[in-house]
Amino acid sequence: KDVTDKYPSVRISFPNAKSASDIVTLRGHRAEVDVVAKLLKSRMNELMDSSYSETVTVPRKFHRTVIGRDGTTIKQLREATSTRIDVPLPDSKSLEVRVTGKQKNVESCISRIRTIVK
């Protein structure tokens, strides 16, 4: 949204979600199209970098420990590692805790989770 506000003369067309295409089309003045293309590539790289995901098996009896009282432990983990942590719902049979973020942050978070459940 901020790109289209800043460069209103550049028309950005994204492919239909149902389409197999991943081509984004930019139309407008050459100089502005080049700037917008660089901005979009940069944002795409940021998204790709922060979309690394890994799972760690955590026995059900430790799920509450990973979450902590009132969610304090999981909040601290999320803030310290800048990651997203998804613990299975209580009625789920899954033991997999999913951690998403930048790869080094995900690895750090998983290491901390493994320390907690030792």
Coordinates of N, CA, C and O in Angstrom, one line a residue:
K1 N 0.8 -1.2 0.0 CA 0.0 0.0 0.0 C 0.9 1.3 0.0 O 0.6 2.2 -0.7
D2 N 1.9 1.3 0.8 CA 2.7 2.5 0.9 C 3.5 2.7 -0.4 O 3.8 3.8 -0.8
V3 N 3.8 1.6 -1.1 CA 4.5 1.8 -2.4 C 3.6 2.4 -3.4 O 4.0 3.3 -4.2
T4 N 2.3 2.0 -3.5 CA 1.4 2.6 -4.4 C 1.0 4.0 -4.0 O 0.8 4.8 -4.9
D5 N 1.1 4.3 -2.7 CA 0.9 5.7 -2.3 C 2.1 6.6 -2.7 O 1.9 7.8 -3.1
K6 N 3.2 6.1 -2.6 CA 4.4 6.9 -2.9 C 4.7 7.0 -4.4 O 5.2 8.0 -4.8
Y7 N 4.3 6.0 -5.1 CA 4.5 6.0 -6.6 C 3.2 5.7 -7.3 O 2.9 4.6 -7.9
P8 N 2.2 6.7 -7.2 CA 0.9 6.5 -7.8 C 0.9 6.3 -9.3 O -0.1 5.7 -9.9
S9 N 1.9 6.7 -10.0 CA 1.9 6.6 -11.5 C 2.4 5.2 -11.9 O 2.3 4.9 -13.1
V10 N 2.8 4.4 -11.0 CA 3.2 3.0 -11.3 C 2.0 2.1 -11.0 O 1.6 2.0 -9.9
R11 N 1.6 1.4 -12.0 CA 0.5 0.4 -11.9 C 1.1 -1.0 -11.6 O 1.9 -1.4 -12.4
I12 N 0.7 -1.6 -10.5 CA 1.2 -2.9 -10.1 C 0.1 -3.9 -10.3 O -1.0 -3.7 -9.7
S13 N 0.3 -4.9 -11.0 CA -0.7 -6.0 -11.3 C -0.1 -7.3 -10.7 O 0.9 -7.8 -11.2
F14 N -0.8 -7.9 -9.8 CA -0.4 -9.2 -9.2 C -1.2 -10.3 -9.9 O -2.4 -10.0 -10.3
P15 N -0.7 -11.5 -10.0 CA -1.4 -12.5 -10.7 C -2.6 -13.0 -9.8 O -2.5 -12.8 -8.6
N16 N -3.6 -13.5 -10.4 CA -4.8 -14.1 -9.7 C -4.3 -15.2 -8.7 O -3.4 -15.9 -9.1
A17 N -4.8 -15.2 -7.5 CA -4.4 -16.2 -6.5 C -4.6 -17.7 -7.0 O -3.8 -18.6 -6.6
K18 N -5.5 -17.9 -7.9 CA -5.8 -19.2 -8.4 C -4.9 -19.5 -9.6 O -4.8 -20.7 -10.0
S19 N -4.1 -18.6 -10.1 CA -3.2 -18.7 -11.2 C -1.9 -19.4 -10.8 O -1.5 -19.2 -9.6
A20 N -1.3 -20.1 -11.7 CA 0.0 -20.8 -11.4 C 1.1 -19.8 -11.6 O 2.2 -20.1 -11.2
S21 N 0.8 -18.6 -12.1 CA 1.8 -17.6 -12.4 C 2.3 -16.9 -11.1 O 1.5 -16.7 -10.2
D22 N 3.5 -16.5 -11.1 CA 4.1 -15.7 -10.0 C 4.7 -14.4 -10.6 O 5.5 -13.7 -9.9
I23 N 4.2 -13.9 -11.7 CA 4.8 -12.8 -12.4 C 3.9 -11.5 -12.0 O 2.7 -11.5 -12.1
V24 N 4.7 -10.5 -11.5 CA 4.1 -9.2 -11.1 C 4.4 -8.3 -12.2 O 5.6 -8.2 -12.7
T25 N 3.4 -7.6 -12.7 CA 3.6 -6.6 -13.8 C 3.6 -5.2 -13.3 O 2.7 -4.8 -12.6
L26 N 4.6 -4.4 -13.8 CA 4.7 -3.0 -13.4 C 4.6 -2.2 -14.7 O 5.3 -2.5 -15.6
R27 N 3.8 -1.1 -14.6 CA 3.7 -0.2 -15.8 C 3.8 1.2 -15.3 O 3.2 1.5 -14.2
G28 N 4.4 2.0 -16.0 CA 4.6 3.4 -15.7 C 5.9 4.0 -16.3 O 6.5 3.4 -17.2
H29 N 6.3 5.1 -15.7 CA 7.5 5.8 -16.1 C 8.7 4.9 -15.7 O 8.8 4.3 -14.6
R30 N 9.6 4.7 -16.7 CA 10.7 3.8 -16.5 C 11.5 3.9 -15.2 O 11.8 3.0 -14.5
A31 N 11.9 5.2 -14.9 CA 12.6 5.4 -13.7 C 11.9 5.0 -12.4 O 12.4 4.4 -11.5
E32 N 10.6 5.3 -12.4 CA 9.8 4.9 -11.2 C 9.5 3.4 -11.2 O 9.5 2.8 -10.1
V33 N 9.3 2.8 -12.3 CA 9.1 1.4 -12.4 C 10.4 0.7 -11.8 O 10.3 -0.3 -11.1
D34 N 11.5 1.2 -12.2 CA 12.8 0.6 -11.7 C 12.9 0.7 -10.2 O 13.3 -0.3 -9.5
V35 N 12.5 1.8 -9.6 CA 12.6 2.0 -8.2 C 11.6 1.0 -7.5 O 11.9 0.4 -6.5
V36 N 10.3 1.0 -8.0 CA 9.3 0.1 -7.4 C 9.7 -1.4 -7.5 O 9.6 -2.1 -6.6
A37 N 10.3 -1.7 -8.7 CA 10.8 -3.1 -8.8 C 11.8 -3.5 -7.8 O 11.8 -4.6 -7.1
K38 N 12.8 -2.6 -7.5 CA 13.8 -2.8 -6.5 C 13.1 -2.9 -5.1 O 13.5 -3.8 -4.3
L39 N 12.2 -2.0 -4.8 CA 11.5 -2.1 -3.5 C 10.7 -3.4 -3.3 O 10.8 -4.0 -2.3
L40 N 10.0 -3.8 -4.4 CA 9.3 -5.1 -4.3 C 10.2 -6.3 -4.1 O 9.9 -7.2 -3.4
K41 N 11.3 -6.3 -4.9 CA 12.3 -7.4 -4.7 C 12.9 -7.4 -3.3 O 13.0 -8.5 -2.7
S42 N 13.1 -6.3 -2.8 CA 13.7 -6.2 -1.4 C 12.7 -6.7 -0.4 O 13.0 -7.5 0.5
R43 N 11.4 -6.3 -0.5 CA 10.4 -6.8 0.4 C 10.2 -8.3 0.2 O 9.9 -9.0 1.2
M44 N 10.2 -8.8 -1.0 CA 10.1 -10.2 -1.2 C 11.2 -11.0 -0.6 O 11.0 -12.0 0.1
N45 N 12.4 -10.5 -0.7 CA 13.6 -11.2 0.0 C 13.4 -11.2 1.5 O 13.7 -12.1 2.2
E46 N 12.9 -10.0 2.1 CA 12.7 -10.0 3.5 C 11.7 -11.0 3.9 O 11.8 -11.7 4.9
L47 N 10.6 -11.1 3.1 CA 9.6 -12.1 3.4 C 10.1 -13.6 3.3 O 9.8 -14.4 4.2
M48 N 10.9 -13.8 2.3 CA 11.5 -15.1 2.2 C 12.4 -15.5 3.3 O 12.4 -16.6 3.8
D49 N 13.2 -14.5 3.7 CA 14.2 -14.7 4.8 C 13.4 -15.0 6.1 O 13.9 -15.8 6.9
S50 N 12.3 -14.3 6.3 CA 11.6 -14.5 7.6 C 10.5 -15.6 7.6 O 9.8 -15.7 8.5
S51 N 10.5 -16.3 6.5 CA 9.5 -17.4 6.4 C 10.1 -18.8 6.6 O 9.5 -19.8 6.3
Y52 N 11.3 -18.9 7.1 CA 11.9 -20.2 7.4 C 11.1 -20.8 8.5 O 10.8 -20.2 9.5
S53 N 10.9 -22.1 8.4 CA 10.0 -22.8 9.4 C 10.6 -24.1 9.7 O 11.1 -24.8 8.8
E54 N 10.6 -24.5 10.9 CA 11.1 -25.8 11.4 C 10.2 -26.3 12.5 O 9.6 -25.5 13.2
T55 N 10.1 -27.6 12.7 CA 9.3 -28.1 13.8 C 10.3 -28.8 14.8 O 11.3 -29.3 14.4
V56 N 9.8 -28.9 16.0 CA 10.6 -29.6 17.0 C 9.5 -30.4 17.8 O 8.4 -29.9 18.1
T57 N 9.8 -31.7 18.1 CA 8.9 -32.5 18.8 C 9.1 -32.3 20.3 O 10.1 -32.3 20.8
V58 N 7.9 -31.9 20.9 CA 7.9 -31.6 22.3 C 6.8 -32.5 22.9 O 5.7 -32.4 22.6
P59 N 7.2 -33.4 23.9 CA 6.2 -34.2 24.5 C 5.1 -33.4 25.1 O 5.3 -32.3 25.6
R60 N 3.9 -33.9 25.0 CA 2.7 -33.2 25.5 C 2.9 -32.6 26.9 O 2.4 -31.5 27.2
K61 N 3.5 -33.4 27.8 CA 3.6 -32.9 29.2 C 4.4 -31.6 29.3 O 4.4 -30.9 30.3
F62 N 5.2 -31.3 28.3 CA 6.0 -30.1 28.3 C 5.4 -28.9 27.6 O 6.0 -27.8 27.6
H63 N 4.3 -29.1 26.9 CA 3.6 -28.0 26.2 C 3.3 -26.8 27.2 O 3.6 -25.7 26.8
R64 N 2.8 -27.1 28.3 CA 2.5 -26.1 29.3 C 3.7 -25.4 29.8 O 3.7 -24.2 30.0
T65 N 4.9 -26.1 29.9 CA 6.1 -25.5 30.3 C 6.6 -24.5 29.2 O 7.1 -23.5 29.5
V66 N 6.5 -24.9 27.9 CA 6.9 -24.1 26.8 C 6.1 -22.8 26.8 O 6.6 -21.7 26.6
I67 N 4.8 -22.9 27.1 CA 3.9 -21.8 27.1 C 4.1 -20.9 28.3 O 4.2 -19.7 28.2
G68 N 4.3 -21.5 29.5 CA 4.5 -20.8 30.7 C 3.2 -20.2 31.3 O 2.2 -20.2 30.7
R69 N 3.3 -19.8 32.6 CA 2.1 -19.2 33.2 C 1.7 -18.0 32.5 O 2.5 -17.1 32.3
D70 N 0.4 -17.9 32.1 CA -0.2 -16.8 31.4 C 0.6 -16.5 30.1 O 0.6 -15.4 29.6
G71 N 1.3 -17.5 29.6 CA 2.0 -17.3 28.3 C 3.3 -16.6 28.4 O 3.9 -16.2 27.4
T72 N 3.8 -16.4 29.6 CA 5.0 -15.6 29.8 C 6.3 -16.2 29.1 O 7.0 -15.5 28.5
T73 N 6.4 -17.5 29.2 CA 7.6 -18.2 28.6 C 7.6 -18.1 27.1 O 8.6 -17.7 26.5
I74 N 6.5 -18.4 26.5 CA 6.4 -18.3 25.0 C 6.5 -16.9 24.5 O 7.1 -16.6 23.5
K75 N 6.0 -15.9 25.3 CA 6.2 -14.5 24.9 C 7.6 -14.1 24.9 O 8.1 -13.4 24.1
Q76 N 8.3 -14.5 26.0 CA 9.7 -14.2 26.1 C 10.5 -14.8 25.0 O 11.4 -14.2 24.4
L77 N 10.2 -16.1 24.6 CA 10.9 -16.8 23.5 C 10.6 -16.0 22.2 O 11.6 -15.8 21.4
R78 N 9.4 -15.7 22.0 CA 9.0 -14.9 20.8 C 9.8 -13.6 20.7 O 10.3 -13.3 19.6
E79 N 9.8 -12.9 21.7 CA 10.5 -11.6 21.7 C 12.0 -11.7 21.6 O 12.6 -10.9 20.9
A80 N 12.6 -12.6 22.3 CA 14.0 -12.8 22.3 C 14.5 -13.3 21.0 O 15.7 -12.9 20.6
T81 N 13.7 -14.1 20.3 CA 14.2 -14.6 19.0 C 13.5 -14.1 17.8 O 13.8 -14.5 16.7
S82 N 12.6 -13.2 18.0 CA 11.8 -12.6 16.9 C 11.2 -13.7 16.0 O 11.4 -13.7 14.7
T83 N 10.6 -14.7 16.6 CA 10.0 -15.8 15.9 C 8.5 -15.9 16.2 O 8.0 -15.4 17.1
R84 N 7.8 -16.7 15.4 CA 6.5 -17.1 15.6 C 6.5 -18.6 16.1 O 7.2 -19.4 15.5
I85 N 5.8 -18.9 17.2 CA 5.9 -20.2 17.8 C 4.4 -20.7 17.9 O 3.6 -20.1 18.5
D86 N 4.2 -21.8 17.2 CA 2.8 -22.4 17.2 C 2.9 -23.8 18.0 O 3.5 -24.7 17.5
V87 N 2.2 -23.8 19.1 CA 2.1 -25.0 19.9 C 0.7 -25.6 19.6 O -0.3 -24.9 19.5
P88 N 0.7 -27.0 19.4 CA -0.6 -27.6 19.1 C -1.6 -27.3 20.2 O -1.3 -27.2 21.4
L89 N -2.9 -27.3 19.7 CA -4.0 -27.1 20.7 C -4.1 -28.3 21.6 O -3.7 -29.4 21.3
P90 N -4.6 -28.1 22.8 CA -4.7 -29.2 23.8 C -5.4 -30.4 23.3 O -5.0 -31.5 23.7
D91 N -6.4 -30.3 22.4 CA -7.1 -31.5 22.0 C -6.4 -32.1 20.7 O -6.8 -33.2 20.2
S92 N -5.3 -31.6 20.3 CA -4.6 -32.1 19.1 C -3.7 -33.3 19.6 O -3.2 -33.3 20.7
K93 N -3.5 -34.2 18.7 CA -2.6 -35.3 19.0 C -1.2 -35.0 18.6 O -0.2 -35.8 18.8
S94 N -0.9 -33.9 17.9 CA 0.4 -33.5 17.4 C 1.3 -33.2 18.6 O 0.9 -32.6 19.6
L95 N 2.6 -33.5 18.4 CA 3.6 -33.1 19.4 C 4.6 -32.1 18.8 O 5.5 -31.7 19.4
E96 N 4.3 -31.7 17.6 CA 5.2 -30.8 16.8 C 4.9 -29.3 17.2 O 3.8 -28.8 17.0
V97 N 5.9 -28.6 17.6 CA 5.8 -27.2 17.8 C 6.5 -26.6 16.6 O 7.7 -26.9 16.3
R98 N 5.8 -25.7 15.9 CA 6.4 -25.1 14.7 C 6.9 -23.7 15.1 O 6.2 -22.9 15.7
V99 N 8.1 -23.4 14.6 CA 8.8 -22.1 14.8 C 9.1 -21.5 13.4 O 9.7 -22.2 12.6
T100 N 8.7 -20.3 13.3 CA 8.9 -19.6 12.0 C 9.5 -18.3 12.2 O 9.2 -17.5 13.1
G101 N 10.4 -17.9 11.3 CA 11.2 -16.7 11.3 C 12.4 -16.8 10.5 O 12.5 -17.6 9.6
K102 N 13.4 -15.9 10.8 CA 14.7 -16.0 10.1 C 15.4 -17.3 10.6 O 15.2 -17.6 11.7
Q103 N 16.1 -17.9 9.7 CA 16.7 -19.2 10.0 C 17.5 -19.2 11.3 O 17.3 -20.1 12.2
K104 N 18.4 -18.3 11.5 CA 19.2 -18.2 12.7 C 18.4 -18.0 13.9 O 18.7 -18.6 15.0
N105 N 17.3 -17.3 13.8 CA 16.4 -17.0 14.9 C 15.6 -18.3 15.3 O 15.4 -18.6 16.4
V106 N 15.2 -19.0 14.2 CA 14.4 -20.2 14.4 C 15.3 -21.3 15.1 O 14.9 -21.9 16.1
E107 N 16.6 -21.4 14.7 CA 17.5 -22.3 15.3 C 17.8 -22.0 16.7 O 17.8 -22.9 17.6
S108 N 17.9 -20.7 17.0 CA 18.1 -20.3 18.4 C 16.9 -20.6 19.3 O 17.0 -21.1 20.4
C109 N 15.7 -20.3 18.7 CA 14.5 -20.6 19.5 C 14.3 -22.1 19.8 O 14.0 -22.5 20.9
I110 N 14.6 -22.9 18.8 CA 14.4 -24.4 19.0 C 15.5 -24.8 20.0 O 15.1 -25.7 20.8
S111 N 16.6 -24.3 20.0 CA 17.7 -24.7 21.0 C 17.2 -24.3 22.4 O 17.3 -25.1 23.3
R112 N 16.5 -23.1 22.5 CA 16.0 -22.7 23.8 C 14.9 -23.6 24.3 O 14.7 -24.0 25.4
I113 N 14.0 -24.0 23.3 CA 12.9 -24.9 23.6 C 13.4 -26.2 24.1 O 12.9 -26.8 25.1
R114 N 14.4 -26.8 23.4 CA 15.0 -28.0 23.8 C 15.6 -28.0 25.2 O 15.6 -28.9 26.0
T115 N 16.2 -26.8 25.6 CA 16.7 -26.6 26.9 C 15.6 -26.6 27.9 O 15.8 -27.2 29.0
I116 N 14.5 -26.0 27.6 CA 13.3 -25.9 28.5 C 12.8 -27.3 28.8 O 12.4 -27.6 29.9
V117 N 12.7 -28.2 27.8 CA 12.1 -29.5 28.0 C 13.0 -30.6 28.4 O 12.6 -31.8 28.5
K118 N 14.3 -30.3 28.7 CA 15.2 -31.3 29.2 C 14.9 -31.8 30.5 O 14.4 -31.2 31.4

